[in-house]
Tab-separated table of C-alpha atoms and ligand atoms in Angstrom:
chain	number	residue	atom	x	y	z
A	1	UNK	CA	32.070	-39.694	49.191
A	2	UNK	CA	28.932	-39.310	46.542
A	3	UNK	CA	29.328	-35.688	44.720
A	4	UNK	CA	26.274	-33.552	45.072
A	5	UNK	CA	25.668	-32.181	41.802
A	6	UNK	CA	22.543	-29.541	41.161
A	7	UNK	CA	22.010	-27.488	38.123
A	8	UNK	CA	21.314	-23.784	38.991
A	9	UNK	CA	20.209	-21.994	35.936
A	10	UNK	CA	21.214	-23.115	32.107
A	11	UNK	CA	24.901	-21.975	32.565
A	12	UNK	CA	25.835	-22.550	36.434
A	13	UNK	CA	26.389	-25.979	38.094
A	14	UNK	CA	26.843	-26.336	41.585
A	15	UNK	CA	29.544	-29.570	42.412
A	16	UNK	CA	29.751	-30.030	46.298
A	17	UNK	CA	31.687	-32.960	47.937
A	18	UNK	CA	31.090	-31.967	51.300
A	19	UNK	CA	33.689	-32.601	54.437
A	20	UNK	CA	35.879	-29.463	53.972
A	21	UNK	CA	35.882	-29.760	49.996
A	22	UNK	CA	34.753	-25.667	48.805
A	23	UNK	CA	32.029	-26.279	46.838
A	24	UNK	CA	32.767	-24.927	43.141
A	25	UNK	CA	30.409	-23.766	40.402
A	26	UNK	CA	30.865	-25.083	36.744
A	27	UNK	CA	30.191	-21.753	34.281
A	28	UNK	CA	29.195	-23.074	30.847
A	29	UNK	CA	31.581	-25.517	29.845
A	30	UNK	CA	34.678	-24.033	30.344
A	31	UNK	CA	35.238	-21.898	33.203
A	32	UNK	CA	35.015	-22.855	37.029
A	33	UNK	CA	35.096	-21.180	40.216
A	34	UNK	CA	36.854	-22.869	43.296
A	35	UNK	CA	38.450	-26.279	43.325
A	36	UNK	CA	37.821	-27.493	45.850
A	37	UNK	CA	41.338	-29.198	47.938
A	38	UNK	CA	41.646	-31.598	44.940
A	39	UNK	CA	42.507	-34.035	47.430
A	40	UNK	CA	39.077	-36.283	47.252
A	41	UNK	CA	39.992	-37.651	43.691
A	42	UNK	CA	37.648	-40.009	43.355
A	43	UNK	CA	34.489	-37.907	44.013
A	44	UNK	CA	35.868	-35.129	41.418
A	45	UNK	CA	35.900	-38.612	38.839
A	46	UNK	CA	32.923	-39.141	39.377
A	47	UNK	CA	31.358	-35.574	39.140
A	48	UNK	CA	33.045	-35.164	35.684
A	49	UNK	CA	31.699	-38.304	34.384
A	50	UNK	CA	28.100	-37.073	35.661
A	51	UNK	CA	28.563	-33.692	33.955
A	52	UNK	CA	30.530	-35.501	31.272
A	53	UNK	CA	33.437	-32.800	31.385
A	54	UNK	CA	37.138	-33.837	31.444
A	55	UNK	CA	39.647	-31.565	33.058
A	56	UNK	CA	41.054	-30.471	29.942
A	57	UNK	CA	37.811	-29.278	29.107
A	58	UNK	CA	38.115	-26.501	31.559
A	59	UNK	CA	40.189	-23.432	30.386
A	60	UNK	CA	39.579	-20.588	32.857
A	61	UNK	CA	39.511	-21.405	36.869
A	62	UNK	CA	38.390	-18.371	39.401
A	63	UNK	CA	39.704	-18.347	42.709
A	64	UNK	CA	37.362	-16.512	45.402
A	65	UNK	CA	40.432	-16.643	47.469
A	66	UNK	CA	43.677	-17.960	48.532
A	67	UNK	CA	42.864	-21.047	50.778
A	68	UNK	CA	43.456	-24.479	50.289
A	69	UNK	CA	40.482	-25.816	50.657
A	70	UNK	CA	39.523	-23.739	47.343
A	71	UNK	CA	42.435	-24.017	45.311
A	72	UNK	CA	44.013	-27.137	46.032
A	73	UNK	CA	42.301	-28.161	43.379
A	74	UNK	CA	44.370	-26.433	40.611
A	75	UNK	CA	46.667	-29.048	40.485
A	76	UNK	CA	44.183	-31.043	38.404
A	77	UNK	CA	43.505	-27.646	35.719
A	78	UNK	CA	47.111	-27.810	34.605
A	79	UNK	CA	46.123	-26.008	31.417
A	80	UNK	CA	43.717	-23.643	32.819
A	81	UNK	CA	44.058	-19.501	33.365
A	82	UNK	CA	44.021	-18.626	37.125
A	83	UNK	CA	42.321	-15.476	37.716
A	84	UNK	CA	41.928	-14.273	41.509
A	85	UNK	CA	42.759	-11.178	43.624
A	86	UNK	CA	46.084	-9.459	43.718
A	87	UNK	CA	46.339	-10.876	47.227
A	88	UNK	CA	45.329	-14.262	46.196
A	89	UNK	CA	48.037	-14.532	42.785
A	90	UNK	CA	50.572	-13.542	45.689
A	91	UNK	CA	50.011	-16.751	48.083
A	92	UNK	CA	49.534	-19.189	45.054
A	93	UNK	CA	52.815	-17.863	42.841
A	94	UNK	CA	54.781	-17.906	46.178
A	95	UNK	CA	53.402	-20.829	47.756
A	96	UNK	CA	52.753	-19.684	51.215
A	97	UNK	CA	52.014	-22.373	53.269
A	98	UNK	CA	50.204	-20.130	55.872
A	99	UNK	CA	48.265	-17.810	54.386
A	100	UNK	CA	46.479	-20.707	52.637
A	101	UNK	CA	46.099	-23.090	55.110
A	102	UNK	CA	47.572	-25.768	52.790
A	103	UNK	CA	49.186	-27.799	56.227
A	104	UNK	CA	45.613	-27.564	57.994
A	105	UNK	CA	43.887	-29.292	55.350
A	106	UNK	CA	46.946	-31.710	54.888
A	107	UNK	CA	47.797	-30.344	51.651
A	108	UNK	CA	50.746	-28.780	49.578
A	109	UNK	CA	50.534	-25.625	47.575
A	110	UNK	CA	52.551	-25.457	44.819
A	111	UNK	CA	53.523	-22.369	42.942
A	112	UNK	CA	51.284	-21.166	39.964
A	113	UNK	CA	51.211	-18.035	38.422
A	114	UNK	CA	48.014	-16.221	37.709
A	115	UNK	CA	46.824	-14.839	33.976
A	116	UNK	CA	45.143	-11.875	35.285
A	117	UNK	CA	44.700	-10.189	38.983
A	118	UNK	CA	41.131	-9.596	39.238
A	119	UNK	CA	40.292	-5.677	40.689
A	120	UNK	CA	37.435	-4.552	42.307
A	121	UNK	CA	34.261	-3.603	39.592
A	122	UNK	CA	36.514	-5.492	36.940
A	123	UNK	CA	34.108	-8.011	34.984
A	124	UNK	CA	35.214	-11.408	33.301
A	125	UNK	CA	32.706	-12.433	30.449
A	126	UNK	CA	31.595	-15.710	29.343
A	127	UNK	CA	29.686	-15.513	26.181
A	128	UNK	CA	26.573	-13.268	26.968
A	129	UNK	CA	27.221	-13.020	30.793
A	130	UNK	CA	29.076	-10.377	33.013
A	131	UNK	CA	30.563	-11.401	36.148
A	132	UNK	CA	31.316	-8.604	38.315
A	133	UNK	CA	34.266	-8.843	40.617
A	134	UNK	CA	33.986	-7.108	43.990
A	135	UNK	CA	36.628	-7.581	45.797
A	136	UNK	CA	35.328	-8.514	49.564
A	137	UNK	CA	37.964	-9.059	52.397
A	138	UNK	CA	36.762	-9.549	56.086
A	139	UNK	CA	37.982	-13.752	55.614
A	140	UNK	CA	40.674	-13.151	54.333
A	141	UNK	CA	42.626	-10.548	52.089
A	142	UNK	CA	42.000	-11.821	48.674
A	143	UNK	CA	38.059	-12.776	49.238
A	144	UNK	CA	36.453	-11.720	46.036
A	145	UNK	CA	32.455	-12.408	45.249
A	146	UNK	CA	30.932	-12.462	42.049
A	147	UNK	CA	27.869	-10.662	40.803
A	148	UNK	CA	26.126	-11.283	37.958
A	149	UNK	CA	23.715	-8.772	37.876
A	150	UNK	CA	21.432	-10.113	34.905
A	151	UNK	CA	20.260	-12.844	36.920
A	152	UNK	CA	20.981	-11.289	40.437
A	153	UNK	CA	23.157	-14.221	41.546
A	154	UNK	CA	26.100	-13.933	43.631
A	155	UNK	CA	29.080	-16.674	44.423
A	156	UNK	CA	29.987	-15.802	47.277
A	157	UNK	CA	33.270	-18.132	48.534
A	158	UNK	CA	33.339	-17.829	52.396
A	159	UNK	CA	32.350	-14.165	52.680
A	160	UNK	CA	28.998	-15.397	53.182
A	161	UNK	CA	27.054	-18.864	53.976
A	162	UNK	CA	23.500	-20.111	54.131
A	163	UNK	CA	23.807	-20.142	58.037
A	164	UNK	CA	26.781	-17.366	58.491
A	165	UNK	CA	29.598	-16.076	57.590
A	166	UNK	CA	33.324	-16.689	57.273
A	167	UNK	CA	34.895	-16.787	60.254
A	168	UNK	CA	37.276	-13.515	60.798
A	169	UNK	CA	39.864	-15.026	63.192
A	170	UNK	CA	42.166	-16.307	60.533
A	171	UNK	CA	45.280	-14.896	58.969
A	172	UNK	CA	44.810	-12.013	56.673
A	173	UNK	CA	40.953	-12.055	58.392
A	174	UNK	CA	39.422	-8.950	59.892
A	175	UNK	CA	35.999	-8.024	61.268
A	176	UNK	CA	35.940	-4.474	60.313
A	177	UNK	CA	36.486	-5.301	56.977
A	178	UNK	CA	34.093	-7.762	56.419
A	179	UNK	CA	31.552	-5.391	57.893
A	180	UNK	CA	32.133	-2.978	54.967
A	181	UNK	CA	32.542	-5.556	52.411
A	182	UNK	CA	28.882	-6.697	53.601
A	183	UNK	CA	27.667	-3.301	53.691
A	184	UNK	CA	28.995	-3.346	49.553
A	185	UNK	CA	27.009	-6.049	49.227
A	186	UNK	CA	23.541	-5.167	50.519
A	187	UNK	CA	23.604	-2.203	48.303
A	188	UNK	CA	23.358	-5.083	45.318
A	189	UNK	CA	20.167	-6.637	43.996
A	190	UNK	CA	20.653	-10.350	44.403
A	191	UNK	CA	18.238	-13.228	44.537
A	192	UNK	CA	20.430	-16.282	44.445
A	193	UNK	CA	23.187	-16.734	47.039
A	194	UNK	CA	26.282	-19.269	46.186
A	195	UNK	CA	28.482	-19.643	48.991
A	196	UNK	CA	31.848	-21.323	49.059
A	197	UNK	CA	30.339	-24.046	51.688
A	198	UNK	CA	26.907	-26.123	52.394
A	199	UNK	CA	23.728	-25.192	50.989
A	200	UNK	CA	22.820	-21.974	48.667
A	201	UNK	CA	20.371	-19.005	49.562
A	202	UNK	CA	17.616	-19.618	46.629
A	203	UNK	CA	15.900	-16.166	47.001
A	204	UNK	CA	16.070	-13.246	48.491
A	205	UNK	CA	19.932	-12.998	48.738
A	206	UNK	CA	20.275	-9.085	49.691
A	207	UNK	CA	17.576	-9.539	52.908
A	208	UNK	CA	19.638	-11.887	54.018
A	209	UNK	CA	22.929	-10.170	53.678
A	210	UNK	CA	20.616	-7.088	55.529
A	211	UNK	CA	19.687	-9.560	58.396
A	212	UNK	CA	23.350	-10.933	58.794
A	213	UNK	CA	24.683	-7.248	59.234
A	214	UNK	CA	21.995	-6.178	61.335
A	215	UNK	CA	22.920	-9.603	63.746
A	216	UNK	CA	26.697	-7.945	63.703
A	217	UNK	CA	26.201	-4.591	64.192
A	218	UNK	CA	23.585	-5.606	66.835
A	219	UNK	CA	26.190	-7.636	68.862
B	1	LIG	ZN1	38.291	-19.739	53.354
């Protein structure tokens, strides 16, 4: 499997191995969000040689939420801070095998604890930039986005893809919810969407959150 590795902007990197790998987004030098299931070793060696990083280089990791297929990966950031949701700490520190899917994606979560829960409007800043946290369940419980508005970007884990949106039918997930935590979201100005999954929205980022929630609300 051949990493797909595009530069966004000067500070965001997009690293996607495809199958059902989350995509996850290099910040600077130091901070990622997602990790992908951590299970496809070989592709993550050879996106860290291409962005010449090691994984001691990385001392913050974000979780947009609590399944595997995102942060299976930690395993390989043993010196990194988690931050994620209140709901997402609580299925990583206790290791619950179904709320993160771990067994689906033929994985095994083990127990880490979490350096901060991340709140609704809290912000985490790297250097000049503010990442806004909303917190956005509807996939799950602990489905966070983040919004920086300077640049009018959002990472957007599975709350929202190029082609969708995360399905609702899982554990924790709930259609009502994601309704309003899409209706947050179109009252942002975003540009850039970068979703947890498959290909990014390059412009026009709040249209398309309009058009998805006038498809639901249609239906
Ligand atoms: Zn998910």
């Amino acid at each position: 499997m051949k990493p797909k590795i595009k530069k966004i902007n000067n500070y965001i990197t997009l690293v996607s191995l495809g199958g059902v790998d989350s995509n996850f987004y290099l910040l600077g030098r130091r901070m990622i969000v997602d990790t992908t299931t951590g299970l496809h070793k070989k592709a993550l060696d050879v996106a860290s040689r291409q962005l010449d990083i090691t994984e001691g280089d990385i001392t913050t990791v974000i979780l947009t939420h609590e399944h595997f297929d995102h942060l299976g990966g930690l395993e390989l950031f043993r010196n990194a801070k988690v931050l994620a949701s209140e709901q997402t700490a609580k299925v990583l520190e206790s290791a619950d095998e179904k709320k993160s899917y771990a067994m689906f994606f033929n994985g095994k979560i083990s127990s880490r604890k979490t350096a901060a829960c991340l709140k609704d409007k809290d912000t985490v800043r790297m250097g000049d930039t503010v990442i806004e946290i909303i917190h956005t369940p509807g996939h799950s419980e602990g489905s966070i986005c983040l919004y920086i508005k300077k640049d009018k970007i959002l990472i957007s884990g599975d709350t929202i893809f190029a082609d969708s949106i995360g399905r609702v039918d899982l554990l924790g997930g709930d259609e009502k919810e994601m309704i309003e935590s899409l209706e947050k979201l179109e009252n942002l100005e975003i540009e850039m969407i970068l979703p947890g999954h498959g290909e990014i929205i390059e412009k026009e980022g709040t249209k398309h959150i309009k058009n998805i929630l006038d498809n639901l609300k249609s239906i």
